Short mmCIF file of C-alpha atoms and ligand atoms in Angstrom, two decimals:
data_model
loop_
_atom_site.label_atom_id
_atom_site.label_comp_id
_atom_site.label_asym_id
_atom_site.label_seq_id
_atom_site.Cartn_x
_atom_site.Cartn_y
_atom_site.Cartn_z
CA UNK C 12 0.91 23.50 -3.96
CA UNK C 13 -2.90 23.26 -3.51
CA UNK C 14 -3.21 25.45 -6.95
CA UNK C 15 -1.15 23.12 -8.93
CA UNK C 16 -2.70 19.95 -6.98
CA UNK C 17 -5.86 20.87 -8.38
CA UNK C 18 -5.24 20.46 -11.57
CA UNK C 19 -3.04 17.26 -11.42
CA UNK C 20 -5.68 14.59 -12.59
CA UNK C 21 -6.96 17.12 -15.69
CA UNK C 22 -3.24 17.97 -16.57
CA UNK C 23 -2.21 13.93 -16.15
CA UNK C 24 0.58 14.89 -14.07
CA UNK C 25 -0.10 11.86 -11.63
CA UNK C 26 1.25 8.93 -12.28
CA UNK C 27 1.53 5.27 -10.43
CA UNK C 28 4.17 3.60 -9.32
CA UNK C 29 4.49 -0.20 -8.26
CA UNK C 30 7.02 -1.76 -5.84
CA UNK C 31 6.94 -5.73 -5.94
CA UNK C 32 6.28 -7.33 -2.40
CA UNK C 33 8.41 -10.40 -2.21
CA UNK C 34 7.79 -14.06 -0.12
CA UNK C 35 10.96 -13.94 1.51
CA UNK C 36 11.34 -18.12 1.69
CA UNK C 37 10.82 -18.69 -1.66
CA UNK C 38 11.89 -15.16 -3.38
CA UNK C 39 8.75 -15.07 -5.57
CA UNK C 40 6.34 -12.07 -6.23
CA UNK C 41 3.04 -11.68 -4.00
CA UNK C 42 1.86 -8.79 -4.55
CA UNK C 43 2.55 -5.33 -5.67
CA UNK C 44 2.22 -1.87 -3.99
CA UNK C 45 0.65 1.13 -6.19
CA UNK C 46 2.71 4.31 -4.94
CA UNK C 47 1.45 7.55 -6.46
CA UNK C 48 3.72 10.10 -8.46
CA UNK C 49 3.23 13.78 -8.73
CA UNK C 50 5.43 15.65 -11.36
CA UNK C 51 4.37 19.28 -11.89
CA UNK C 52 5.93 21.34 -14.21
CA UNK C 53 6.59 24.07 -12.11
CA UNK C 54 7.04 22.19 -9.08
CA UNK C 55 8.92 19.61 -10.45
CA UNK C 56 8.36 15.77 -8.67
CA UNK C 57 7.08 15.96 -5.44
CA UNK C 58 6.71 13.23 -3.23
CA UNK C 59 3.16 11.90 -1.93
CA UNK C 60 4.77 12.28 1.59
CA UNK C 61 4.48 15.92 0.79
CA UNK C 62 0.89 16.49 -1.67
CA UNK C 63 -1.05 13.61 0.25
CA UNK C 64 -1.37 15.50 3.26
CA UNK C 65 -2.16 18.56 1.33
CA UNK C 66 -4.68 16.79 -0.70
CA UNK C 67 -6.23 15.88 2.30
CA UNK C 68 -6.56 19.07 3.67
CA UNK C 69 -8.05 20.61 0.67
CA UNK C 70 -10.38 17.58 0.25
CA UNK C 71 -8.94 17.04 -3.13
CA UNK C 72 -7.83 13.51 -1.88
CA UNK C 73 -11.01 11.79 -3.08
CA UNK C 74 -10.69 12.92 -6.80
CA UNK C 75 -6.86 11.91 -6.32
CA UNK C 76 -7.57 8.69 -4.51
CA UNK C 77 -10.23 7.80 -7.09
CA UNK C 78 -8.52 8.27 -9.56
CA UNK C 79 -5.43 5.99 -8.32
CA UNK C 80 -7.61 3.16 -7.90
CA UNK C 81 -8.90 3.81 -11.26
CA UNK C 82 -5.96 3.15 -12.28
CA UNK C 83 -4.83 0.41 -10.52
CA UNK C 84 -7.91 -1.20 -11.78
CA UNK C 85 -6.79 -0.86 -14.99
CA UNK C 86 -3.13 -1.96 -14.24
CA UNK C 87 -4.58 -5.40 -13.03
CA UNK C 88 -7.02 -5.73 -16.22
CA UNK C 89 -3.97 -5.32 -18.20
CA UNK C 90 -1.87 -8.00 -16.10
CA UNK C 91 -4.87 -10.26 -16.42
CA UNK C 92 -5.02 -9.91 -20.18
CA UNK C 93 -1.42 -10.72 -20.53
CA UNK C 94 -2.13 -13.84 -18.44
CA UNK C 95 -0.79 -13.03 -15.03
CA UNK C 96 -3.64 -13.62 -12.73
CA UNK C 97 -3.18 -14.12 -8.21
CA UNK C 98 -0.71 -11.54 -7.67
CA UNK C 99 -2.58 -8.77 -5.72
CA UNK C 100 -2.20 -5.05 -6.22
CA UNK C 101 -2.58 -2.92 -2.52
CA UNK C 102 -3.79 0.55 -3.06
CA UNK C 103 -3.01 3.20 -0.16
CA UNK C 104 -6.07 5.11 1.70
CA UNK C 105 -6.33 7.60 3.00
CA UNK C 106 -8.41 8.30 6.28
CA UNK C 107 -10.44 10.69 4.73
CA UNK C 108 -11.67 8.55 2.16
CA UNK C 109 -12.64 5.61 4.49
CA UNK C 110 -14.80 8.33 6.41
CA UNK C 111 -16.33 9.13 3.12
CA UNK C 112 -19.75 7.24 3.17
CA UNK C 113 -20.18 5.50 0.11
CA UNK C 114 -16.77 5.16 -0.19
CA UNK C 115 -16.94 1.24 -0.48
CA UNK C 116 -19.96 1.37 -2.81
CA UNK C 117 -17.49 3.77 -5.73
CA UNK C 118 -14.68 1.38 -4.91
CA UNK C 119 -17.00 -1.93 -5.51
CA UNK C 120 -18.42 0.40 -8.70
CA UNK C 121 -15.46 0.75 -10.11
CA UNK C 122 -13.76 -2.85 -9.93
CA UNK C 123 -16.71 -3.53 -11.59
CA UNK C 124 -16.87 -1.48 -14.18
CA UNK C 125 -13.18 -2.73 -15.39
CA UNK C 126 -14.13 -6.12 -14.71
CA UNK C 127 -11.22 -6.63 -11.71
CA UNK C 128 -11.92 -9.18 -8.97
CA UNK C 129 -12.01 -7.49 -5.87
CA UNK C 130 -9.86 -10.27 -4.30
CA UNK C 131 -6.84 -8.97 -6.33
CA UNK C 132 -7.20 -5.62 -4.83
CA UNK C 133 -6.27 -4.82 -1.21
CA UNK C 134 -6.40 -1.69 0.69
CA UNK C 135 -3.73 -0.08 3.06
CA UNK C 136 -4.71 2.23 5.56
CA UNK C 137 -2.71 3.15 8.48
CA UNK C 138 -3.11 3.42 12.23
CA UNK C 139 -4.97 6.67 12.50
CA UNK C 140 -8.01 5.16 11.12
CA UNK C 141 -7.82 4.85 15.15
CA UNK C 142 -8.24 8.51 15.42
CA UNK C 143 -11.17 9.04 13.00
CA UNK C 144 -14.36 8.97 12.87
CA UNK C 145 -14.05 4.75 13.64
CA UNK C 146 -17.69 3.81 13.23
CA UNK C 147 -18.21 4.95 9.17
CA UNK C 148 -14.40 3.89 8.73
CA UNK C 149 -15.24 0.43 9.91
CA UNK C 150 -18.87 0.17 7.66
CA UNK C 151 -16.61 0.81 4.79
CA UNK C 152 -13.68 -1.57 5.64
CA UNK C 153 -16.80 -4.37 6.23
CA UNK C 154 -18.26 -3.68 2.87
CA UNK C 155 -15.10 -3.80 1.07
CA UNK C 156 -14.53 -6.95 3.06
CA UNK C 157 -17.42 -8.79 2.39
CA UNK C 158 -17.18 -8.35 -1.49
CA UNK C 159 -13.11 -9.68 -1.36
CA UNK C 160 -10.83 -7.18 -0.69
CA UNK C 161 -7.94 -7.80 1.62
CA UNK C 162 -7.16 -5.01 4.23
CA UNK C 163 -3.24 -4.30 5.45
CA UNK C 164 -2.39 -2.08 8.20
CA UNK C 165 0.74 -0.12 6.97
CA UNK C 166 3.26 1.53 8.48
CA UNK C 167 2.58 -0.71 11.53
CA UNK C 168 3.96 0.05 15.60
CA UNK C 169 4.46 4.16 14.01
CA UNK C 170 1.49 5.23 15.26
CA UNK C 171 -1.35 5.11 17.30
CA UNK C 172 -1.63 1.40 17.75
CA UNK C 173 -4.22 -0.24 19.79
CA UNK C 174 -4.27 -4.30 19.75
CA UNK C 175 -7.66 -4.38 19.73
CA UNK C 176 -8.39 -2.18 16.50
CA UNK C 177 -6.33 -4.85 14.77
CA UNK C 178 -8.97 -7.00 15.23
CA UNK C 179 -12.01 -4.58 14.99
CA UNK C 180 -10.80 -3.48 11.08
CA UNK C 181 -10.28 -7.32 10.86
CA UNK C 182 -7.18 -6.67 8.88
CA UNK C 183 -5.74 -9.33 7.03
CA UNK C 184 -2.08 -8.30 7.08
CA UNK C 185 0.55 -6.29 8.88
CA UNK C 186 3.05 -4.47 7.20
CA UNK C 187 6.11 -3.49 9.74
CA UNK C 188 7.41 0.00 9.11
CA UNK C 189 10.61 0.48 7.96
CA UNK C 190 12.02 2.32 11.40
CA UNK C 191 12.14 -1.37 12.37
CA UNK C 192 14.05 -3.11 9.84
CA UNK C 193 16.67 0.16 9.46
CA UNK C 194 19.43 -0.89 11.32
CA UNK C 195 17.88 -4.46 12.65
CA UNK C 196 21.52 -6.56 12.27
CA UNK C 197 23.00 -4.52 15.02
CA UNK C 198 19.94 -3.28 17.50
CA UNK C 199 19.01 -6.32 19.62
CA UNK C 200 15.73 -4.51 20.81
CA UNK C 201 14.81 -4.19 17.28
CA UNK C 202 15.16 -7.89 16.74
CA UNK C 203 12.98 -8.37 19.71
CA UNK C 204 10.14 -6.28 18.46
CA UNK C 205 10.45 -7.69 15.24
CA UNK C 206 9.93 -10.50 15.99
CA UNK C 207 7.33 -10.16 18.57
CA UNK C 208 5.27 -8.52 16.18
CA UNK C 209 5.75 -11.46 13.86
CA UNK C 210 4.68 -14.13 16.25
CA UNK C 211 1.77 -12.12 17.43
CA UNK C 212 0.45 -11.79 13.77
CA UNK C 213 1.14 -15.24 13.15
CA UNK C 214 -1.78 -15.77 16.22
CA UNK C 215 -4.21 -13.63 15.00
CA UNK C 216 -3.64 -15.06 11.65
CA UNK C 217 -2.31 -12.10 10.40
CA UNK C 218 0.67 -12.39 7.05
CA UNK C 219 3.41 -9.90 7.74
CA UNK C 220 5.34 -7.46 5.39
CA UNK C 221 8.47 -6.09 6.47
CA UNK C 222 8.71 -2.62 4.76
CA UNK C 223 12.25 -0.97 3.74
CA UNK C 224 14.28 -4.01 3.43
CA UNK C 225 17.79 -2.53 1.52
CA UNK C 226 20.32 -5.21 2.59
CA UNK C 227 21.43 -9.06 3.02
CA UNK C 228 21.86 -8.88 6.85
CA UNK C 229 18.06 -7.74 7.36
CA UNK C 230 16.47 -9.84 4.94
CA UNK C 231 18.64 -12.93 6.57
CA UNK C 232 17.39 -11.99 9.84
CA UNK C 233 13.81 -11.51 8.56
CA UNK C 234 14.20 -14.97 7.59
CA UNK C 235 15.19 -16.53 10.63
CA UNK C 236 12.24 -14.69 12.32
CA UNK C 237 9.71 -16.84 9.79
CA UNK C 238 8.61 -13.21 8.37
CA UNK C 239 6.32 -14.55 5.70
CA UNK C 240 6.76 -11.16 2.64
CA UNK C 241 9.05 -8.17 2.15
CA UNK C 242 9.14 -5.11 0.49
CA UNK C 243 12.37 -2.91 -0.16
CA UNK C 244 15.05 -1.90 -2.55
CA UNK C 245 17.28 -5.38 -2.25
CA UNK C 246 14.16 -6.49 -3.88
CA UNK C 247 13.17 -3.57 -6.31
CA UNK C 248 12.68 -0.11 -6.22
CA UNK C 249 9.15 1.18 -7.04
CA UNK C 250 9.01 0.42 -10.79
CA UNK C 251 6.89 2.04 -13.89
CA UNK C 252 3.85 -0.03 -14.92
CA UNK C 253 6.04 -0.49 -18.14
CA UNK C 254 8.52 -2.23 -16.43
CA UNK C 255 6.23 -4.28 -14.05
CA UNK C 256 5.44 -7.08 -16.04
CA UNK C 257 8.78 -8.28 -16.69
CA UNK C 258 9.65 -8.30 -12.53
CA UNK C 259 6.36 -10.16 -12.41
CA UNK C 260 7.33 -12.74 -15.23
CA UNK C 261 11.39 -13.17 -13.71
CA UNK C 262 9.96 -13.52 -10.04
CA UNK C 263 6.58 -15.42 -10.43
CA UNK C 264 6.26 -19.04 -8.98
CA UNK C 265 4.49 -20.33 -12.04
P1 LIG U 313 4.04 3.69 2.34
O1 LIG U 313 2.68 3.28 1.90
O2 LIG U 313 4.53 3.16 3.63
O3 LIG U 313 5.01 3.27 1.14
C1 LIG U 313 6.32 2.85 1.30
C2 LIG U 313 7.29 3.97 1.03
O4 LIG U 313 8.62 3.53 1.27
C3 LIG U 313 7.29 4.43 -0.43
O5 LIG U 313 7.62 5.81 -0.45
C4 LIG U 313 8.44 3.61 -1.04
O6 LIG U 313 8.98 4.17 -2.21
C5 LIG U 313 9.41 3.65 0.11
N1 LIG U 313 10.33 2.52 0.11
C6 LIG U 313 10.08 1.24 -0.24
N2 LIG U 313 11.18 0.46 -0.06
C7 LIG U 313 12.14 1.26 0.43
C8 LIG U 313 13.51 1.03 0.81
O7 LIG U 313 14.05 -0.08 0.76
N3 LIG U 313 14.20 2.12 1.27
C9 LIG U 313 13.64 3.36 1.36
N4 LIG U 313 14.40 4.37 1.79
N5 LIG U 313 12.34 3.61 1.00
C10 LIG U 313 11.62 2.57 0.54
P2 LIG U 313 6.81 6.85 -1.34
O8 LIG U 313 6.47 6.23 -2.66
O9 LIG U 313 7.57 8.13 -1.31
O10 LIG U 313 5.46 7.02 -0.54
C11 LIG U 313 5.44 7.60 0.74
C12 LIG U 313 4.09 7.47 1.39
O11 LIG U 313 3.11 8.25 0.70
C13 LIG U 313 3.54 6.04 1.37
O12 LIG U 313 4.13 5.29 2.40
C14 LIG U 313 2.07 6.31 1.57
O13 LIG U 313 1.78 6.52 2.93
C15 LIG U 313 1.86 7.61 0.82
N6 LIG U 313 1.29 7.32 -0.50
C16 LIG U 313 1.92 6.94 -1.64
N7 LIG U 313 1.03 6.75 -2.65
C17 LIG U 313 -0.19 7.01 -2.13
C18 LIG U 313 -1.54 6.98 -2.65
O14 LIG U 313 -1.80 6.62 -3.82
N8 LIG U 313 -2.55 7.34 -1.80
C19 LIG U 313 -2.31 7.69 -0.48
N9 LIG U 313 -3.35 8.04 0.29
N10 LIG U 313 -1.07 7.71 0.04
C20 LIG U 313 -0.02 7.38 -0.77
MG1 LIG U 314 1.65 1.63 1.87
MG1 LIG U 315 4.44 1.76 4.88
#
C-alpha cells in the first residue's frame, strides 16, 4: 500500500470529502468536516481508516496532510466567492503532524497564501496527542490558536482521555464518538455518559458534536440532553465538494 500511497498526491488519486455538521435545535449547517478519499487504481477505494495509519508510518502523512488542507483552503475560497461566508471547515490531524515543528507556521502559510481566514478553519486531533511528544504538540496547537483557528477533540471518551489535557490543548469543542450514540435509545448507561459529557463541556465552555447520528430516536434524545451540533447520516452522508454547496444553501440560517 505504501508503494501506491506514494504516489497518490502526483497521480491525484486523493480526493476530499465533506460531511455537514448540523445545530441540532435549529437544523441549520455549522460547519463541515473534510474526510479524505483514496481511490487507487489497483487498489481500488480504500478507506483513510486503513492508508492514514500507513501514511503515518512511512512519514508520507505530511505531504498527504498538506496537501488536504491545501485543499480545504481552496474549498472555503470557493464557498466564500459564491457568497457563503461563517460556516467553518474542520480538517483532521494527525499526531505526527502536530509534532512536526513548524507545523503551525506551513498551516498559517498556507491560509494565507489562498487568502482563507483562519477562523473558518478548525483542526481535529484526537486523544493520543496525550501520548506524543505533548510539549511541541501543544506550541503548535497555541500558534494555530492565537492566529484563529478553532481546535476539536474528536473521537472523544475512545481513547486515552485525561480531563486535564482538555484544558491544556485549550480545545474549543468536543466531538462524542460514535460508540456512544450507536444504540443510545435503549442503553441507559449510554444516556448517562452522554449526557455527562455534555454538561461537563457545557462548564468548561466547550460546544459538543455528537458523531454517527443515523436515526430519529438518537437525535431526539440528543436533543433532550441540550447537545448543541451533530454529525451523521440522518443528516448527510459525506458529500463531494460538487454537491456541498447546495446542502449549504438548503440548510443555512441566512
Ligand atoms: P473521524 O474524523 O471520526 O470521521 C468520522 C467518520 O465517521 C468518517 O469516516 C465518516 O464518514 C463516518 N461517519 C459519519 N457519520 C456516520 C454515520 O452516521 N454512520 C457511520 N457508520 N459512519 C459515519 P471516514 O471518512 O471513513 O474516516 C475515518 C477516519 O479516518 C476519520 O474519523 C479520521 O480519523 C480519519 N481521516 C479521514 N480523513 C482524514 C484526513 O484528511 N487526515 C487524517 N489525519 N485523518 C483522516
Ligand atoms: Mg474527525
Ligand atoms: Mg470522530
Amino acid at each position: 500500500m505504501s508503494n501506491f500511497l506514494v504516489e497518490a498526491v502526483e497521480n491525484r488519486e486523493l480526493s476530499m470529502c465533506y460531511q455537514p455538521i448540523m445545530d441540532i435545535s435549529s437544523g441549520t449547517i455549522k460547519g463541515i468536516e473534510a474526510l479524505m478519499r483514496w481511490n487507487n487504481s489497483i487498489l481500488g477505494e480504500v478507506r483513510p481508516d486503513k492508508f492514514i495509519s500507513v501514511a503515518e508510518k512511512t512519514g508520507l502523512i505530511y505531504k498527504i496532510g498538506e496537501w488536504g488542507f491545501r485543499e480545504v483552503c481552496k474549498q472555503i475560497k470557493v464557498l466564500n466567492m459564491t457568497g457563503i461566508h461563517g460556516i467553518q471547515i474542520s480538517v483532521n490531524v494527525s499526531i505526527k503532524q502536530l509534532e512536526k515543528e513548524g507545523f503551525a507556521e506551513s498551516c498559517i502559510q498556507i491560509a494565507d497564501e489562498y487568502g482563507v481566514s483562519p477562523a473558518s478553519i478548525e483542526i481535529e486531533i484526537t486523544e493520543s496527542v496525550s501520548m506524543g511528544n505533548v510539549d511541541q504538540i501543544v506550541r503548535n496547537l497555541k500558534a494555530l490558536k492565537l492566529k484563529g483557528f478553532t481546535v476539536a477533540m474528536d473521537d472523544f471518551g475512545t481513547g486515552f482521555s485525561s480531563l486535564g489535557q482538555l484544558d491544556l490543548f485549550e480545545l474549543d469543542k468536543l466531538k462524542i464518538d460514535k460508540i456512544f450514540i450507536d444504540g443510545l435509545e435503549s442503553d441507559f448507561r449510554k444516556q448517562n455518559l452522554v449526557k455527562a459529557i455534555i454538561a461537563m463541556a457545557g462548564s468548561l465552555n466547550l460546544s459538543v458534536v455528537a458523531e454517527g447520528i443515523e436515526d430519529e430516536g438518537q437525535l431526539s434524545f440528543l436533543k433532550s440532553f441540550g447537545c448543541d451540533l451533530g454529525q451523521g447520516y440522518l443528516f448527510s452522508k459525506p458529500l463531494r465538494k460538487e454537491k456541498l454547496e447546495d446542502f449549504i444553501l438548503k440548510y443555512c440560517s441566512q
